[in-house]
Coordinates of N, CA and C in Angstrom, one line a residue:
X47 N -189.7 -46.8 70.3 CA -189.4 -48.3 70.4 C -188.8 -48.6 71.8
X48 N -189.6 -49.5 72.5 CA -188.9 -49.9 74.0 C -187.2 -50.7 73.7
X49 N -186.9 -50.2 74.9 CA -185.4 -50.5 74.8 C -185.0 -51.8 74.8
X50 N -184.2 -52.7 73.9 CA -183.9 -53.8 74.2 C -183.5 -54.4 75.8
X51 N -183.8 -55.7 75.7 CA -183.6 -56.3 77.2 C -182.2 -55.8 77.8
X52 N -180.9 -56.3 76.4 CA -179.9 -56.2 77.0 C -178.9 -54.7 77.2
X53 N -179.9 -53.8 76.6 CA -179.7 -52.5 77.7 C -180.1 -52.4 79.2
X54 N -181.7 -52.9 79.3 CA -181.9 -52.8 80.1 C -181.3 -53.5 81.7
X55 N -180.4 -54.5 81.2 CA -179.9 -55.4 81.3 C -178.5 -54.7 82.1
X56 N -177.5 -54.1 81.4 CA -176.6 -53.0 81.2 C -177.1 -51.9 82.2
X57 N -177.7 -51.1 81.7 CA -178.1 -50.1 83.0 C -178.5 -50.6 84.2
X58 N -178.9 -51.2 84.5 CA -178.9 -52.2 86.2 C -177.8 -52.8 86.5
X59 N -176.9 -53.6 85.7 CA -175.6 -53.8 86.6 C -174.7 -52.2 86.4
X60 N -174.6 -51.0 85.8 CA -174.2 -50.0 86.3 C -174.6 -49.3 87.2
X61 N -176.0 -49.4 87.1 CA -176.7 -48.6 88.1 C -176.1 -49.5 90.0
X62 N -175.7 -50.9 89.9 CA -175.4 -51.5 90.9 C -174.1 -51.4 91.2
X63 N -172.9 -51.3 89.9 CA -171.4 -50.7 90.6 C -171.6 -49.0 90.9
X64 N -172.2 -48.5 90.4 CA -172.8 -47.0 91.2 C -172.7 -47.4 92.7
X65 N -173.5 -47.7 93.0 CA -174.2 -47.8 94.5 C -173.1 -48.6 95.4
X66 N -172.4 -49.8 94.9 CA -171.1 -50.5 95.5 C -170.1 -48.9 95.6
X67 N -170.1 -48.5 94.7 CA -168.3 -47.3 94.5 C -169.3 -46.3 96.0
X68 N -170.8 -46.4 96.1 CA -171.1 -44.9 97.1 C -170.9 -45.6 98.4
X69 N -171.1 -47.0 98.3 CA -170.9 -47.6 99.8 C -169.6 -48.3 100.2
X70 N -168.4 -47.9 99.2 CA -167.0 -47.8 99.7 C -166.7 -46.4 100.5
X71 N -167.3 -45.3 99.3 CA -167.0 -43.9 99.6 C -167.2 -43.8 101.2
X72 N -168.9 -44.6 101.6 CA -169.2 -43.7 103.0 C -168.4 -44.8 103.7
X73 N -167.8 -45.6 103.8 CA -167.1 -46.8 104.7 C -165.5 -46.0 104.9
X74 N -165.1 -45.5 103.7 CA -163.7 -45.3 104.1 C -163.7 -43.4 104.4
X75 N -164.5 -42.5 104.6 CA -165.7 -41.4 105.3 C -165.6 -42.0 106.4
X76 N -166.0 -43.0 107.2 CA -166.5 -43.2 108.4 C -165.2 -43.6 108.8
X77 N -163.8 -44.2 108.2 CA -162.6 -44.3 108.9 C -162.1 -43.4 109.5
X78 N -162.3 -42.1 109.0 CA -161.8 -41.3 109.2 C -162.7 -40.3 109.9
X79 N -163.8 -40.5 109.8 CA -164.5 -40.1 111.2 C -164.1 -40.9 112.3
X80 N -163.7 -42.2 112.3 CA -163.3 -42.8 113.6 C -161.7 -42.8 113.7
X81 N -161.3 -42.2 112.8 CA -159.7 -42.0 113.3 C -159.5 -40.4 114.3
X82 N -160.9 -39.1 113.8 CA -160.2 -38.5 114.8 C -161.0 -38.9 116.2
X83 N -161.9 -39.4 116.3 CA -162.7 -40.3 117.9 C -160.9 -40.6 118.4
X84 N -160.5 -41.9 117.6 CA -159.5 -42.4 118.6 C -158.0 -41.6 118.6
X85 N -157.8 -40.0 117.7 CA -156.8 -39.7 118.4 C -156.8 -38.8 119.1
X86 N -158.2 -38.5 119.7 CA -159.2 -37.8 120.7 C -159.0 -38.5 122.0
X87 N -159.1 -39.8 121.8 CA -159.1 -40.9 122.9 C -158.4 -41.7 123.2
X88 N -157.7 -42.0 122.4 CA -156.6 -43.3 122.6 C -157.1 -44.4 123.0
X89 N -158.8 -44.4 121.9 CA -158.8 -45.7 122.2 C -158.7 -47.0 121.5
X90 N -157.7 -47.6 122.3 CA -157.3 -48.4 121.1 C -158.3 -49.7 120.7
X91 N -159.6 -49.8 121.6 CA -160.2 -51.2 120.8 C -161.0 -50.3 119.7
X92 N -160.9 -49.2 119.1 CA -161.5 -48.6 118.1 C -160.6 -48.3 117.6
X93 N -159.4 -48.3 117.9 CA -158.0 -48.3 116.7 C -157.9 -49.9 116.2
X94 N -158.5 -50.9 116.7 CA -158.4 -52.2 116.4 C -159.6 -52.4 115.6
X95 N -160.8 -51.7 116.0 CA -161.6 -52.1 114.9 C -161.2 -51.8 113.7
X96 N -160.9 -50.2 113.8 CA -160.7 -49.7 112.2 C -159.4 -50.7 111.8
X97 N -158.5 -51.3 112.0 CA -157.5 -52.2 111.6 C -158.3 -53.4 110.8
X98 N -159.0 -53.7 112.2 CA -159.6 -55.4 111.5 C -160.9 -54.7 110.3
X99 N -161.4 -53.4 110.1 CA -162.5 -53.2 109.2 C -162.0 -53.2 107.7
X100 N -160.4 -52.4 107.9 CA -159.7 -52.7 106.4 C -160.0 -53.8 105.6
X101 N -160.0 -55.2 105.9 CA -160.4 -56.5 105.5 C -161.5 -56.0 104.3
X102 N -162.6 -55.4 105.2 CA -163.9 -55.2 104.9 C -163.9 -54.8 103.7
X103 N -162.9 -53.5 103.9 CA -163.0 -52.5 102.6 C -162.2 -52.8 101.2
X104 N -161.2 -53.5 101.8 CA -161.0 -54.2 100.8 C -161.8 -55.0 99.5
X105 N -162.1 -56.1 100.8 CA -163.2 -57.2 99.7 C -164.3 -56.5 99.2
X106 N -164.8 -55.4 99.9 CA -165.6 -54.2 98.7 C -165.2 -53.8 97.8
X107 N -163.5 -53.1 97.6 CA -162.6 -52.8 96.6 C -162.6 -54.0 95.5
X108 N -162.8 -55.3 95.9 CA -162.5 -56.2 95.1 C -163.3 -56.7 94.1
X109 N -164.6 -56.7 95.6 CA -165.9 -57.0 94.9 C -166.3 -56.1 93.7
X110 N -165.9 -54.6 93.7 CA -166.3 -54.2 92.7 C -164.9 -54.0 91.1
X111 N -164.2 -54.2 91.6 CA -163.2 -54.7 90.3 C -163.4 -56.2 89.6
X112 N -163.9 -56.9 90.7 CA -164.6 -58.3 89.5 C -166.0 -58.6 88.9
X113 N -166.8 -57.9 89.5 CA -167.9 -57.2 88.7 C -167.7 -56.0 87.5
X114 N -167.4 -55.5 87.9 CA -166.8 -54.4 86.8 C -166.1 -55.3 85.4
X115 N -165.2 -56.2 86.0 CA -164.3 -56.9 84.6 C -165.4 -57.6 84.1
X116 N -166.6 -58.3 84.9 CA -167.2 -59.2 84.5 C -168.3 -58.0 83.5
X117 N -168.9 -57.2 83.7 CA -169.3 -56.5 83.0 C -169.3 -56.2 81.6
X118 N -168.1 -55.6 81.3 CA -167.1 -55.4 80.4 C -166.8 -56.8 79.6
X119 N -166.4 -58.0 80.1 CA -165.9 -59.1 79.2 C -167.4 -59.5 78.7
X120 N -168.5 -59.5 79.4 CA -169.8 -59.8 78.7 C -170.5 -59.0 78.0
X121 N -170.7 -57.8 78.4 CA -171.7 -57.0 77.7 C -170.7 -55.9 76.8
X122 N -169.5 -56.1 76.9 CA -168.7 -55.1 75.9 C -169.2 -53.8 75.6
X123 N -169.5 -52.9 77.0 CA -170.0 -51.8 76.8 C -169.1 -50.6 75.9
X124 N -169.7 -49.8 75.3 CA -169.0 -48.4 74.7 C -169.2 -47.4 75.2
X125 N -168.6 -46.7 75.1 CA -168.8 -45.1 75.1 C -168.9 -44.8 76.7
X126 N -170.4 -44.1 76.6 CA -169.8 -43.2 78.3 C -170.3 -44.6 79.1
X127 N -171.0 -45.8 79.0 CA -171.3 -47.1 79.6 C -169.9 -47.5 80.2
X128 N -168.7 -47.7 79.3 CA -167.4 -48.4 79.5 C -166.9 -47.3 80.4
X129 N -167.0 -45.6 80.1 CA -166.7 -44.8 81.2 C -167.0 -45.1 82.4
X130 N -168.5 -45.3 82.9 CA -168.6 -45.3 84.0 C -167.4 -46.7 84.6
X131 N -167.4 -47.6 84.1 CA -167.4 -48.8 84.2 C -165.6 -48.9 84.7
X132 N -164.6 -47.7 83.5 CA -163.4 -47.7 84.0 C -163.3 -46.9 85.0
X133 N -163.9 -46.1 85.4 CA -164.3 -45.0 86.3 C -164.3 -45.4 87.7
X134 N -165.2 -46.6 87.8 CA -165.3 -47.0 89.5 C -164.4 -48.1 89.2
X135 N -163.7 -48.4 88.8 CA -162.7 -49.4 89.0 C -161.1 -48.6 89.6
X136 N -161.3 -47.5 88.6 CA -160.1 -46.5 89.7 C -160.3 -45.3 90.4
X137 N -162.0 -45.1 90.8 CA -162.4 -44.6 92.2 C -161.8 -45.7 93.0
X138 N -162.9 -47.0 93.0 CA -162.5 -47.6 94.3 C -161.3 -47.9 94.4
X139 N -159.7 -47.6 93.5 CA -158.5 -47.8 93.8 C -158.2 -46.9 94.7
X140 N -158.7 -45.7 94.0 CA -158.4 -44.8 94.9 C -158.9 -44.6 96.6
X141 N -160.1 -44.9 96.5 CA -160.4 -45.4 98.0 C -159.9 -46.1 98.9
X142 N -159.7 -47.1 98.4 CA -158.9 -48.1 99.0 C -158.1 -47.9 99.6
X143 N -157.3 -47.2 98.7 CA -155.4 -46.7 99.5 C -155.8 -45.5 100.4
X144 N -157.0 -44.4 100.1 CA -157.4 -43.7 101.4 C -157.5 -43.8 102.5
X145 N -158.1 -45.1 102.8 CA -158.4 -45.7 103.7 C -157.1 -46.5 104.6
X146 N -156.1 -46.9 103.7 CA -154.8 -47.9 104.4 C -154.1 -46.4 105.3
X147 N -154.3 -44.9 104.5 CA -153.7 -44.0 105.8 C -154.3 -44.1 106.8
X148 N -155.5 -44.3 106.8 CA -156.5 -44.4 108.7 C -156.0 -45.2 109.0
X149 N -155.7 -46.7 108.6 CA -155.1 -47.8 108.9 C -153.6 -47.7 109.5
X150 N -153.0 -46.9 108.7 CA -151.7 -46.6 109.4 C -151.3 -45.7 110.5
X151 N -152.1 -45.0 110.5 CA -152.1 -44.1 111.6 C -153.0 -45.0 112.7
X152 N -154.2 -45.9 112.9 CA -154.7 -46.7 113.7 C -153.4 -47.5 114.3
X153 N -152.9 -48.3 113.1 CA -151.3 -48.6 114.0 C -150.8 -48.4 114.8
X154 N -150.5 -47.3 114.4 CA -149.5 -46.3 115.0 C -149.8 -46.3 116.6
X155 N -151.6 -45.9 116.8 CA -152.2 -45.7 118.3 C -151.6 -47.0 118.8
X156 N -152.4 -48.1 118.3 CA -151.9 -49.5 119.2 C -150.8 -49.5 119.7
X157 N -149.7 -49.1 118.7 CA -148.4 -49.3 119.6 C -147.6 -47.8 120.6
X158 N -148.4 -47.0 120.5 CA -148.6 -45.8 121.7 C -148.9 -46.3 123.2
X159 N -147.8 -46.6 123.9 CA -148.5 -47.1 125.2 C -149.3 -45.9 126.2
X160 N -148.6 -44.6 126.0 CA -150.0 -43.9 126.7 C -150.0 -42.4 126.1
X161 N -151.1 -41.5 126.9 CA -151.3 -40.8 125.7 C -150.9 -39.2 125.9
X162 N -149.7 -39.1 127.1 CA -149.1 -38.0 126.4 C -148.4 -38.2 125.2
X163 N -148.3 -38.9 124.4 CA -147.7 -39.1 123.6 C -148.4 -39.4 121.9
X164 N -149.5 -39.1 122.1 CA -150.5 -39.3 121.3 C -150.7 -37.9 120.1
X165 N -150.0 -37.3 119.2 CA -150.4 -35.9 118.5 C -151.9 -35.9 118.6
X166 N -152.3 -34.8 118.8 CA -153.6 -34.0 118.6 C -153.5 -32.8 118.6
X167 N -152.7 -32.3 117.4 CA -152.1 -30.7 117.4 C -153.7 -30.2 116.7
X168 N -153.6 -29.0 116.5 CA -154.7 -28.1 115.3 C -154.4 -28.8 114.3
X169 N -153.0 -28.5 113.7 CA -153.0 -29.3 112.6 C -153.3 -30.2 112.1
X170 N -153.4 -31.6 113.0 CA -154.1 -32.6 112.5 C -155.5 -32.6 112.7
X171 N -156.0 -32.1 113.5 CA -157.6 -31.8 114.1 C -158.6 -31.0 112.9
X172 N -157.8 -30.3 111.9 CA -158.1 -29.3 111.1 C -158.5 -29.8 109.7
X173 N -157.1 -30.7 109.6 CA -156.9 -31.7 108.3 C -157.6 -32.6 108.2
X174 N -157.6 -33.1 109.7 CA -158.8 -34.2 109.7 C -160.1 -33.8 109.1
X175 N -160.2 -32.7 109.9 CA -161.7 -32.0 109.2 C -161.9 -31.9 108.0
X176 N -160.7 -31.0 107.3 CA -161.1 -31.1 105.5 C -161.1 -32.3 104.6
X177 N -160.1 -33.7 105.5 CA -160.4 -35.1 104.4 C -162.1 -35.6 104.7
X178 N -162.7 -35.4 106.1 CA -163.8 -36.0 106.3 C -164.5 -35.2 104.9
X179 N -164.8 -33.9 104.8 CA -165.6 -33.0 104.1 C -165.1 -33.1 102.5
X180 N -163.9 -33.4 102.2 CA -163.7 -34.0 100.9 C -163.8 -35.1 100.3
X181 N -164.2 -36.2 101.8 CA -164.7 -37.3 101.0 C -166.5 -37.1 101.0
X182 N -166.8 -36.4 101.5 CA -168.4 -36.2 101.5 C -168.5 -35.7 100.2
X183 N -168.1 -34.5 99.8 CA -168.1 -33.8 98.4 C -167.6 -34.9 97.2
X184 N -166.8 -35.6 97.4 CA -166.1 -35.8 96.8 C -166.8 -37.3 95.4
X185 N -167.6 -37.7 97.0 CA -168.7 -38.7 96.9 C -170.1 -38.4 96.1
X186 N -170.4 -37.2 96.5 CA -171.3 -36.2 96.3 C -171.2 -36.1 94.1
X187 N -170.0 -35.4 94.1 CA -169.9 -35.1 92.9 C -169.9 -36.6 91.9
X188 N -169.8 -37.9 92.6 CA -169.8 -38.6 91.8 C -170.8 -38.9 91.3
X189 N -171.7 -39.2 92.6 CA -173.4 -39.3 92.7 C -174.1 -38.5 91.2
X190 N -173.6 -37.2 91.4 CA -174.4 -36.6 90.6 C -173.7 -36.2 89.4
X191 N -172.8 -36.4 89.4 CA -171.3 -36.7 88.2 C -171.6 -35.0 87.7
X192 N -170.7 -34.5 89.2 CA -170.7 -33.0 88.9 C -169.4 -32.7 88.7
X193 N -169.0 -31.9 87.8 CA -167.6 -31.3 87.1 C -167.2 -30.2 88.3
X194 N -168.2 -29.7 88.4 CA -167.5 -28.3 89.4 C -167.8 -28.6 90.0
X195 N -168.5 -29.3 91.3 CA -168.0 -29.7 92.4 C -166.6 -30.7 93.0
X196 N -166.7 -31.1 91.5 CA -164.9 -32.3 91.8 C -163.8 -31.3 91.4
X197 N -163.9 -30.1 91.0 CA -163.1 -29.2 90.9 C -163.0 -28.3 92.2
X198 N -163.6 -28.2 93.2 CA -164.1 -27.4 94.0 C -163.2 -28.6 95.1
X199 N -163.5 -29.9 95.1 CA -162.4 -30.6 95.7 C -161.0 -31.0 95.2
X200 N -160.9 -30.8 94.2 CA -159.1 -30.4 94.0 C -159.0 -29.0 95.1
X201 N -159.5 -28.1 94.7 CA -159.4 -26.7 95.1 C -158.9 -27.0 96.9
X202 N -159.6 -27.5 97.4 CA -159.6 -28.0 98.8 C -158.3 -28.8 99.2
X203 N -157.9 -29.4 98.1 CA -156.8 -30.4 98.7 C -155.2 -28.9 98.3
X204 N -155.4 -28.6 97.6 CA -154.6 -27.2 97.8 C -154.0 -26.4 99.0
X205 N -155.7 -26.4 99.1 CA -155.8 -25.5 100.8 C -154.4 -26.5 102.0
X206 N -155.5 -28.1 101.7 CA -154.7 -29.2 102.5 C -153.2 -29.3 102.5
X207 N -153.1 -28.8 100.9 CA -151.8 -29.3 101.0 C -150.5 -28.1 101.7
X208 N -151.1 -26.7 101.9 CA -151.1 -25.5 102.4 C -150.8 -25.7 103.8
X209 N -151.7 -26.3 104.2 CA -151.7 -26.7 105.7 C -150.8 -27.6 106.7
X210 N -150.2 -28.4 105.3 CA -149.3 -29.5 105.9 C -148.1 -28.8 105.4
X211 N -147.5 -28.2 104.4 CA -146.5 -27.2 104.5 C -146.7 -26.1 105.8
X212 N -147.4 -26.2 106.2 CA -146.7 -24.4 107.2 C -147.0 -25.6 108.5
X213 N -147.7 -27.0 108.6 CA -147.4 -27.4 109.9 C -145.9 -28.2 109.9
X214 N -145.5 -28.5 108.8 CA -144.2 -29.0 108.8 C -143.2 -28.0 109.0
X215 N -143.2 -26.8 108.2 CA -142.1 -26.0 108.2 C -142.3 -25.6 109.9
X216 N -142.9 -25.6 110.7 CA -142.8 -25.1 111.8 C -141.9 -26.1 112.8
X217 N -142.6 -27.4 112.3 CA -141.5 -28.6 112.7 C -139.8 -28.5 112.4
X218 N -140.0 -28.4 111.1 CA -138.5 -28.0 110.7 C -137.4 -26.7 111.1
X219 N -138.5 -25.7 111.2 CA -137.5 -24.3 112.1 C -137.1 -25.3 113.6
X220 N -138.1 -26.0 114.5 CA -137.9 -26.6 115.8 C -136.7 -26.9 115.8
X221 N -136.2 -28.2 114.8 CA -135.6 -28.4 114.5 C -134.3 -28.0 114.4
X222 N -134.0 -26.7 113.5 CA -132.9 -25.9 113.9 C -132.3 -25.5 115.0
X223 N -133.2 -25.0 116.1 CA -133.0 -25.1 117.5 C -132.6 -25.8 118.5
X224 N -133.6 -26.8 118.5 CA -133.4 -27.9 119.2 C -133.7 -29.1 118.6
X225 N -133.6 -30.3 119.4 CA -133.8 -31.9 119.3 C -135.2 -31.7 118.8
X226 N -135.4 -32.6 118.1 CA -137.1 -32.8 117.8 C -137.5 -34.0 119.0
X227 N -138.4 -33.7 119.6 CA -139.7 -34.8 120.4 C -139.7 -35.9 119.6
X228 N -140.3 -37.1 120.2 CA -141.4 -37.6 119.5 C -142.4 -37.5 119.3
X229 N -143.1 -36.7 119.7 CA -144.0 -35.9 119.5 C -144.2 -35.3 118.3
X230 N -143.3 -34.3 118.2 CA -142.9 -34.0 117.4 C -142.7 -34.8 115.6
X231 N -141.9 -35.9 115.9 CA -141.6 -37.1 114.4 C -143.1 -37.3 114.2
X232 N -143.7 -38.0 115.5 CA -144.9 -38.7 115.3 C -146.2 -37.8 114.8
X233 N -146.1 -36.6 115.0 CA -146.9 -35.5 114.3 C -146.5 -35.6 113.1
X234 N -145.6 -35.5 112.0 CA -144.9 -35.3 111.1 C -145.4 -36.1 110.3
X235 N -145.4 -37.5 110.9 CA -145.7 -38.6 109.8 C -147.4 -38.6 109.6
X236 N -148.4 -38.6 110.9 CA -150.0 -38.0 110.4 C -150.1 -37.0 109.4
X237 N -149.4 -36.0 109.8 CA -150.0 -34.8 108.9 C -149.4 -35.2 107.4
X238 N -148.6 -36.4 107.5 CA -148.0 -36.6 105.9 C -148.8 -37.8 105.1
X239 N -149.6 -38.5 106.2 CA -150.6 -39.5 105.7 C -151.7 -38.7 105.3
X240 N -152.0 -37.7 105.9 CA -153.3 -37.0 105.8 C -153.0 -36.2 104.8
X241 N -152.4 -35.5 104.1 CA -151.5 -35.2 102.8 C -151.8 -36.0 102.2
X242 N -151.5 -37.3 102.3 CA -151.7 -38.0 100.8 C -152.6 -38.8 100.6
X243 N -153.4 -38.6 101.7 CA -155.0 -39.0 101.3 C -155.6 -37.9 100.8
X244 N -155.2 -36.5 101.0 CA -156.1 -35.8 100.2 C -155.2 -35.6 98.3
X245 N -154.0 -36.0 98.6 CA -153.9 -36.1 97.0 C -154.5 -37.1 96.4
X246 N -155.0 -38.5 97.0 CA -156.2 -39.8 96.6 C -157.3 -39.3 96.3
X247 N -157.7 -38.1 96.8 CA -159.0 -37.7 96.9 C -159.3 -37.1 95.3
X248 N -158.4 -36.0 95.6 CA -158.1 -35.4 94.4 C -158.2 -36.4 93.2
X249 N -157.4 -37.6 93.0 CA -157.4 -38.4 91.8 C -159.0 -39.0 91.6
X250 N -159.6 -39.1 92.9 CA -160.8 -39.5 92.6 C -161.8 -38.3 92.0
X251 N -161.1 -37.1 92.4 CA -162.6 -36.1 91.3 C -162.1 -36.1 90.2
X252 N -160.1 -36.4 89.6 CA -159.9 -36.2 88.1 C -161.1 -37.7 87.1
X253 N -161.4 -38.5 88.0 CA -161.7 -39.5 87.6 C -163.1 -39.1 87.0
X254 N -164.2 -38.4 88.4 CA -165.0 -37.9 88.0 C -164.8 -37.0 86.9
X255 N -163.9 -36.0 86.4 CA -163.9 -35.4 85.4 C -163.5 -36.1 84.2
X256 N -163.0 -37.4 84.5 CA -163.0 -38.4 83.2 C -164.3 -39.0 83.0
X257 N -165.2 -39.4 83.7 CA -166.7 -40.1 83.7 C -167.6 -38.7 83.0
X258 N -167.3 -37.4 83.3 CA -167.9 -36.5 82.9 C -167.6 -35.9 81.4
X259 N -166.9 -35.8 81.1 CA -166.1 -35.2 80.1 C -165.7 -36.1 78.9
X260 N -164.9 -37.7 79.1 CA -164.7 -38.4 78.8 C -163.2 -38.5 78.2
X261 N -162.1 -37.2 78.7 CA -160.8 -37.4 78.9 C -160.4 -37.1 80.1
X262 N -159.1 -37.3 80.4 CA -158.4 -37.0 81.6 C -158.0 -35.5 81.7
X263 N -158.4 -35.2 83.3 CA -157.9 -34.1 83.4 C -156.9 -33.9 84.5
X264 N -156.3 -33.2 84.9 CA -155.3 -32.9 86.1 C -155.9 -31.5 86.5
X265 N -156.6 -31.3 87.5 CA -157.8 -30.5 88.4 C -156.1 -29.5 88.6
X266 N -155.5 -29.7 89.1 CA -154.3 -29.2 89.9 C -153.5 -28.1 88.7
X267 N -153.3 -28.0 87.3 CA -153.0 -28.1 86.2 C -153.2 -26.0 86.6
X268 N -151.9 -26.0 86.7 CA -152.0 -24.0 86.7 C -152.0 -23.4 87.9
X269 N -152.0 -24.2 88.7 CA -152.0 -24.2 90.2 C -150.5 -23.9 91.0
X270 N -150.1 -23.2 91.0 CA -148.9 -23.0 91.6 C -148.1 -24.2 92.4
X271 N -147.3 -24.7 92.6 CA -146.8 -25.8 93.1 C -146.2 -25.5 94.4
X272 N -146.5 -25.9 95.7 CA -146.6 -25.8 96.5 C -144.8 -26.4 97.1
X273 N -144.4 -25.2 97.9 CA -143.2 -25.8 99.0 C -142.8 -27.3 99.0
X274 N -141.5 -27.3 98.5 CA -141.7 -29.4 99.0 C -140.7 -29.7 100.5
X275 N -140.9 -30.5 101.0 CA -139.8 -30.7 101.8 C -139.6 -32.4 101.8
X276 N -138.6 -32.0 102.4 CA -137.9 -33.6 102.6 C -137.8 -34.4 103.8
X277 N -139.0 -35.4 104.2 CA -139.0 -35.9 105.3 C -138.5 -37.3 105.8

């Protein structure tokens, strides 16, 4: 029996918040490809773009939470339909706020008058690398609504979060010794934004594992709990 209209109907506008949540993913991906360009460069009319591009990603974030509701109040989808549907409504949250860290760190450059004073340690150069590659994967596993690959990106933000403990604690022994830089502070606070975009990230594969599975999971769950400090 051919499928009623208003399925057919239903699978096209999901099949269309699909494709909106993949062209948030690669927009706020490309922030952060252009946040390490400009802490490479100090350049600030590309720390101004990414500022004024926020706007952008926003009204994408929005555009797809009022489609989404509109969805749902009409066609009263069930089951894994309504999944997908609560799914990219708190991906693209999650995105969203990924994205305001590039934003805040873009800040930050503008009001840097020059650029010894600019961090570009390993540490951030490094981190940078693993959020670019976790939002690729991360995107990836939605696409193809893979469980173990959104597991595979928790796994990664671990590593991340690894990396910003032993770059801080190194800050903090400094500290005991002598005055901290600002250099120094101003490193502190990147590698703590870059930190908690990859715990965003993370919430976006538990999401995936909610769209997959159809309860919530916590990817992190057995995972040893990592050093905390107080900044």
């Amino acid at each position: 029996m051919a499928p009623v209209k208003g399925t057919r109907v239903l699978d096209e506008e999901l099949k269309g918040i699909n494709e909106k949540v993949q062209e948030l993913g690669q927009a706020v991906r490309q922030t952060y490809l252009d946040m390490r360009n400009i802490l490479e460069t100090n350049d600030k009319e590309m720390a101004l773009a990414l500022v004024r591009n926020d706007e952008t990603i926003n009204e994408m974030e929005e555009e797809i939470n009022e489609e989404t509701i509109r969805i749902i109040a009409l066609q009263a989808p069930v089951a894994t339909d309504l999944r997908v549907l609560i799914s990219a409504l708190k991906i693209a949250g999650q995105l969203e706020r990924i994205a305001d860290y590039a934003v805040n760190v873009a800040d930050y450059v503008l009001l840097v008058r020059d650029t010894t004073s600019l961090p570009t340690t390993p540490a951030i150069n490094i981190m940078l690398s693993f959020i670019v590659e976790m939002l690729e994967l991360v995107m990836q596993a939605y696409s193809e609504q893979n469980l173990k690959l959104a597991k595979e990106v928790a796994a990664m933000d671990n590593k991340l979060d690894e990396m910003y403990g032993e770059a801080l604690e190194l800050i903090l022994k400094k500290a005991n010794t002598e005055e901290l830089t600002e250099y120094d502070l101003k490193t502190t606070l990147i590698i703590k934004y870059l930190e908690r975009a990859g715990d965003h990230i993370t919430n976006v594969a538990e999401s995936i594992a909610y769209l997959v599975k159809g309860r919530s999971y916590d990817l992190n769950k057995g995972i040893a709990k990592r050093k905390t400090y107080k900044i």
